[in-house]
GROMACS .gro file of C-alpha atoms in nm:
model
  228
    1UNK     CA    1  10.985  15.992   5.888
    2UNK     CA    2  11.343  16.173   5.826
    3UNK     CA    3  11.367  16.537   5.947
    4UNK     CA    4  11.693  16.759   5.895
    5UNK     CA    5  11.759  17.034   6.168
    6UNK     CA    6  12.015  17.282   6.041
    7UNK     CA    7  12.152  17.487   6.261
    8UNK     CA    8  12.391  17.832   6.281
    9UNK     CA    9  12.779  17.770   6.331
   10UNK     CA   10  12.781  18.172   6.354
   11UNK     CA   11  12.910  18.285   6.726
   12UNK     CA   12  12.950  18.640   6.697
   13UNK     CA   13  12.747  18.933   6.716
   14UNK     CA   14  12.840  19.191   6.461
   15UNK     CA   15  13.135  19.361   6.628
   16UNK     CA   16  12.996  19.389   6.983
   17UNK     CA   17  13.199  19.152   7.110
   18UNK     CA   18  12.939  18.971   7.246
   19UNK     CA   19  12.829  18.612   7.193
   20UNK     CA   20  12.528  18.452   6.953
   21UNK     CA   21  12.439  18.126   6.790
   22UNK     CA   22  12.118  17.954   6.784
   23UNK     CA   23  11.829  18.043   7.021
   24UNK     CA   24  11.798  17.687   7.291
   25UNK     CA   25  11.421  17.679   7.291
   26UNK     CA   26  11.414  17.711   6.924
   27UNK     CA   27  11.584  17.387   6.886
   28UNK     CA   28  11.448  17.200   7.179
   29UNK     CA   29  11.110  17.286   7.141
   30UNK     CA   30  11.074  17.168   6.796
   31UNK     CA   31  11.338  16.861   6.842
   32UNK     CA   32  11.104  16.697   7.134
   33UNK     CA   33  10.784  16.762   6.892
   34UNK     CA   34  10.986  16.515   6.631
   35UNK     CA   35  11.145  16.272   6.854
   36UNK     CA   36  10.781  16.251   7.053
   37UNK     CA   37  10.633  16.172   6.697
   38UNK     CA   38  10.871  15.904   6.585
   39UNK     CA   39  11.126  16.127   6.330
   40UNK     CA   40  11.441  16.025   6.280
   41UNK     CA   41  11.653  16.354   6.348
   42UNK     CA   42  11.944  16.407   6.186
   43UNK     CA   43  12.164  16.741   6.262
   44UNK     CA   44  12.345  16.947   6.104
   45UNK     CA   45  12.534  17.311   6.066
   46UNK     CA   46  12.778  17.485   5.827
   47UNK     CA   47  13.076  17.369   5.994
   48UNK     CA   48  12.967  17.087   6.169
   49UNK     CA   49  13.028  16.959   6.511
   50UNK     CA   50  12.893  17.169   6.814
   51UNK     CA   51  12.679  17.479   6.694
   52UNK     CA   52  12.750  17.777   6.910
   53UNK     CA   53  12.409  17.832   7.206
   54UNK     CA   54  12.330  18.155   7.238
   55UNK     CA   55  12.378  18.235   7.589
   56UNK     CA   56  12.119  18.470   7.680
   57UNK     CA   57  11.911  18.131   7.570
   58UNK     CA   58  12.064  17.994   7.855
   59UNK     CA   59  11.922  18.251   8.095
   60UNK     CA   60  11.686  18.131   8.351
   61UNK     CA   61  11.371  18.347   8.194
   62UNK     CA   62  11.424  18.182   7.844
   63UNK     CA   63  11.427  17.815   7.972
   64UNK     CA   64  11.126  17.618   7.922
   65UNK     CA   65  10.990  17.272   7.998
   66UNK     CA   66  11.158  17.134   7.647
   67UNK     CA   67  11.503  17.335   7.758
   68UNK     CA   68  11.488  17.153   8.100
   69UNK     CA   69  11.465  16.796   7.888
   70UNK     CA   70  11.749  16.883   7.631
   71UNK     CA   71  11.975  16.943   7.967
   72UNK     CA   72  11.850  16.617   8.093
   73UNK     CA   73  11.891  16.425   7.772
   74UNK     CA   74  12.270  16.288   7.762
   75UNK     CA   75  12.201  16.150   7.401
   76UNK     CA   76  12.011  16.483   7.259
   77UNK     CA   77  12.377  16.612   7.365
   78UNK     CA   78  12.550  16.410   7.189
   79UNK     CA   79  12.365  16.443   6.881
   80UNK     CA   80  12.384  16.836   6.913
   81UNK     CA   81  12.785  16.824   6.964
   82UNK     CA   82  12.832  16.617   6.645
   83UNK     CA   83  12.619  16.792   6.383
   84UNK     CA   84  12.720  16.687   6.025
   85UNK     CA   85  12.860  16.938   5.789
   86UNK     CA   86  12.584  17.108   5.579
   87UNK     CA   87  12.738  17.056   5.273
   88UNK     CA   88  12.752  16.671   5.335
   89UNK     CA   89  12.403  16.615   5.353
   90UNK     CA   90  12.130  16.592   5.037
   91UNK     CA   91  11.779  16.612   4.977
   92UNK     CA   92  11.668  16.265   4.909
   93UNK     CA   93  11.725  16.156   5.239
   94UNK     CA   94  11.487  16.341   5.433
   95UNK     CA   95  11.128  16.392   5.420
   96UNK     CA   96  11.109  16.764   5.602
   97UNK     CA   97  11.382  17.037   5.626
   98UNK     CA   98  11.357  17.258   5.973
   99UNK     CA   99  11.552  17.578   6.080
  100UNK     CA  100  11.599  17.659   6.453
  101UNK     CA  101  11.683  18.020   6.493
  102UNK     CA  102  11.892  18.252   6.666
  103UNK     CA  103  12.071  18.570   6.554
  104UNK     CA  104  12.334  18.355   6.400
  105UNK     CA  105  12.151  18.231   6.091
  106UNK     CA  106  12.114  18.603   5.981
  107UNK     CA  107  12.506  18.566   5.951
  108UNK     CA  108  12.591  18.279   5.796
  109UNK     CA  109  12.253  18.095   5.648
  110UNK     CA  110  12.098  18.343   5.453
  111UNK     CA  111  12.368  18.338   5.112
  112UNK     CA  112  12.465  18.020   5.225
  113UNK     CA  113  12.499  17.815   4.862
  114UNK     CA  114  12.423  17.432   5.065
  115UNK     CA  115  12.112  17.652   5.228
  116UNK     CA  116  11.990  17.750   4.897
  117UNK     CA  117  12.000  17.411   4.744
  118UNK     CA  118  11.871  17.214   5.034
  119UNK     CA  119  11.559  17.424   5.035
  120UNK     CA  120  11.500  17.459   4.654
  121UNK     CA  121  11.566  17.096   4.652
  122UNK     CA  122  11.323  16.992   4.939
  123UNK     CA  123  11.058  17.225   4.749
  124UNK     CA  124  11.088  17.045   4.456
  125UNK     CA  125  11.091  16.720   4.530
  126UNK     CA  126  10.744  16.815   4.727
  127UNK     CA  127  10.882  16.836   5.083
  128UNK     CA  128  10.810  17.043   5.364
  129UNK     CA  129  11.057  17.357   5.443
  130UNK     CA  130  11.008  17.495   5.801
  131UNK     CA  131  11.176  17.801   5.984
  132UNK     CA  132  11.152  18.016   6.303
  133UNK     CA  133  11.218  18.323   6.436
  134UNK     CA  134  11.549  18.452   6.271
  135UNK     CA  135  11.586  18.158   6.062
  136UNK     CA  136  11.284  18.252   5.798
  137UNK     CA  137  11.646  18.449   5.690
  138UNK     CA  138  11.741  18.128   5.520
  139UNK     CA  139  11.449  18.178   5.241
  140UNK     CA  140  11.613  18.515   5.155
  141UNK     CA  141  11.852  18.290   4.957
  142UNK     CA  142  11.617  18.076   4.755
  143UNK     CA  143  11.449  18.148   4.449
  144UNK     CA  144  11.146  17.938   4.208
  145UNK     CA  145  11.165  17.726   3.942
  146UNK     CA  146  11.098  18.092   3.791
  147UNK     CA  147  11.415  18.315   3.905
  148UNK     CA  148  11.192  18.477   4.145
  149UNK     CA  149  11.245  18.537   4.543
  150UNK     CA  150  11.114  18.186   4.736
  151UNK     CA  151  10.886  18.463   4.970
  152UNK     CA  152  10.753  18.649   4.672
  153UNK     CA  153  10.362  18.640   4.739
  154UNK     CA  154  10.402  18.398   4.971
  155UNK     CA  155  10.278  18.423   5.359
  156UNK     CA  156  10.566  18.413   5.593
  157UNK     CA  157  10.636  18.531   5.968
  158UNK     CA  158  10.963  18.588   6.116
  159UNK     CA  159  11.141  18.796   6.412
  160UNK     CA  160  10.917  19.115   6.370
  161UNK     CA  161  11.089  19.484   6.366
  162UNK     CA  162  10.887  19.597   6.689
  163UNK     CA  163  11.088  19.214   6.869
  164UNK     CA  164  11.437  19.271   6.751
  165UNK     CA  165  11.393  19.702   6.913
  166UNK     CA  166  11.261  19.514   7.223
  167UNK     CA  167  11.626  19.306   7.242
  168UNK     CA  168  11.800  19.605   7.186
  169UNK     CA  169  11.987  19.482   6.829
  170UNK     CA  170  11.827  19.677   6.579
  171UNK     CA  171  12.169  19.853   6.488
  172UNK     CA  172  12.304  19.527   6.565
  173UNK     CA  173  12.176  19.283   6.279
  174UNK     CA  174  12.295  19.257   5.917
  175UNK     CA  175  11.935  19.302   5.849
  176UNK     CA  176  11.601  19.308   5.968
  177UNK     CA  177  11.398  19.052   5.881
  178UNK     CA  178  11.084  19.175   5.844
  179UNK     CA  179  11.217  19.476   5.655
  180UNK     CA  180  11.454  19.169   5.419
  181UNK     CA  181  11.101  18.931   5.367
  182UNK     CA  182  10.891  19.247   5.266
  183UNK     CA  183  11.185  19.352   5.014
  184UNK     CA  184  11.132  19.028   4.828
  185UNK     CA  185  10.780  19.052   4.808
  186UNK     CA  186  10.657  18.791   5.105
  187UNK     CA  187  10.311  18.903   5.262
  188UNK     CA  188  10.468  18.903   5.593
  189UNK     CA  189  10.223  18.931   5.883
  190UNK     CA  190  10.231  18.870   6.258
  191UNK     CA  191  10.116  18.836   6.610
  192UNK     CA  192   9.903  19.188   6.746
  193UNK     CA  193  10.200  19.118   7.049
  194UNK     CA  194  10.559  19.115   7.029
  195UNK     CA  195  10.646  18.750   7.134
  196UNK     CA  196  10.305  18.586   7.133
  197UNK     CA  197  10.305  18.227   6.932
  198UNK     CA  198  10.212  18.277   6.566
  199UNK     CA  199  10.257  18.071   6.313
  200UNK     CA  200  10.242  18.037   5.905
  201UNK     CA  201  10.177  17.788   5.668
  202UNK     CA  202  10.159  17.851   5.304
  203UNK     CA  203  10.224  17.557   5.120
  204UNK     CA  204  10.514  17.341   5.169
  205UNK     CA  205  10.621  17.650   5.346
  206UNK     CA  206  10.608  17.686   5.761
  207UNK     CA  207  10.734  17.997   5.942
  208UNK     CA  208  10.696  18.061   6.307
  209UNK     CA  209  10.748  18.429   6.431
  210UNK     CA  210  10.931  18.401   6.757
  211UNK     CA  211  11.059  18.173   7.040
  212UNK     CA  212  10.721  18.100   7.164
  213UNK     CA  213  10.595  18.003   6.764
  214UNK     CA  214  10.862  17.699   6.788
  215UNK     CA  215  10.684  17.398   6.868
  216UNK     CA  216  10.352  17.538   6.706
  217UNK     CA  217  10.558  17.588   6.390
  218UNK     CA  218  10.710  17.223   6.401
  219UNK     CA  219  10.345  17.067   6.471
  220UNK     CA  220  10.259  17.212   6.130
  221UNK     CA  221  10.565  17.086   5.974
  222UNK     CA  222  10.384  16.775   6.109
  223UNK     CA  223  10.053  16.813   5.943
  224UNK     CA  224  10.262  16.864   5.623
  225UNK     CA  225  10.429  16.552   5.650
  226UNK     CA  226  10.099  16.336   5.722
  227UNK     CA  227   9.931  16.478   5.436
  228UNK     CA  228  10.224  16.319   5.161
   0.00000   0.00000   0.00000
């Protein structure tokens, strides 16, 4: 069992001049629920090497038991500082694609050509596609067999509009993406609380809503993979 983890090389936060990347938890969480199943993990980001951490993910209220075991895990470290490039990687080595999020994939995964044709790919060749939080922004790119939008009557999740006013980054973002996945016709729905676990699977298709929908969302990824 092969899973690829892509993850954000994007550091900056629009022009606050503050700092972003992918969310810690978001990675962790799901990364222990592959290694503790027997995946293989392989890593990887746009530009390779270490992805930028977001450092409010770093913050003693966002750090969780999986967070704890990623700062406690010399070789998870090492993995995560050598990612491969994203355009260096194909399909047909992996069984199951997975997106950590972050605010960075809104920045540089969403029209990101190697994005596009690693999930279009994985779809067609029958494979699970997973994503969480901000990274559902990666689907914005994709399109069916068809021409149509990937999300177009499809049930999805992401960071909701009500979350990303709670963080203060409304004006922030390139886009919201709750707003971006209801543009392209995906039936988005969500948790009746702002950052309660909630998770989606339609298809070959898992989205998870927010922080706390990470490992949920990677267990279905999972179930996917033990029904091929």
């Amino acid at each position: 069992m092969k899973i690829l983890m892509v993850l954000t090389s994007h550091d900056r936060m629009g022009d606050t001049g503050h700092s972003t990347g992918f969310w810690l938890e978001e990675f962790a969480a799901p990364y222990y629920v592959f290694k503790d199943a027997g995946a293989e993990i392989t890593l990887a980001s746009p530009k390779g090497g270490q992805p930028p951490v977001d450092p409010n993910s770093l913050a003693e209220e966002a750090l969780t038991e999986e967070t704890r075991r990623f700062e406690a895990d010399d070789a998870a470290k090492a993995q995560l500082a050598s990612t491969q490039r994203l355009a260096e990687v194909e399909v047909g080595d992996f069984d199951a694609l997975f997106f950590p999020g972050g605010h960075g994939p809104l920045w540089d995964l969403t029209d990101n050509g190697d994005v596009k044709r690693l999930i279009e790919g994985f779809l067609a060749a029958d494979r699970p596609v997973g994503a969480v939080c901000h990274a559902p922004t990666v689907l914005l790119g994709a399109r069916t067999p068809e021409g149509d939008p990937l999300v177009k009557g499809k049930r999805v999740t992401g960071f909701a509009n009500s979350e990303e006013d709670a963080v203060g980054l409304t004006e922030v973002v390139p886009h919201l993406l709750e707003d971006a996945l209801k543009a392209q016709g995906g039936r988005y729905e969500r948790s009746a609380d702002d950052f309660a676990p909630f998770e989606i699977c339609d298809g070959l298709l898992v989205t998870g809503q927010n922080p706390a929908s990470s490992a949920p969302a990677a267990r279905r990824l999972l179930e996917l993979l033990g029904k091929h």
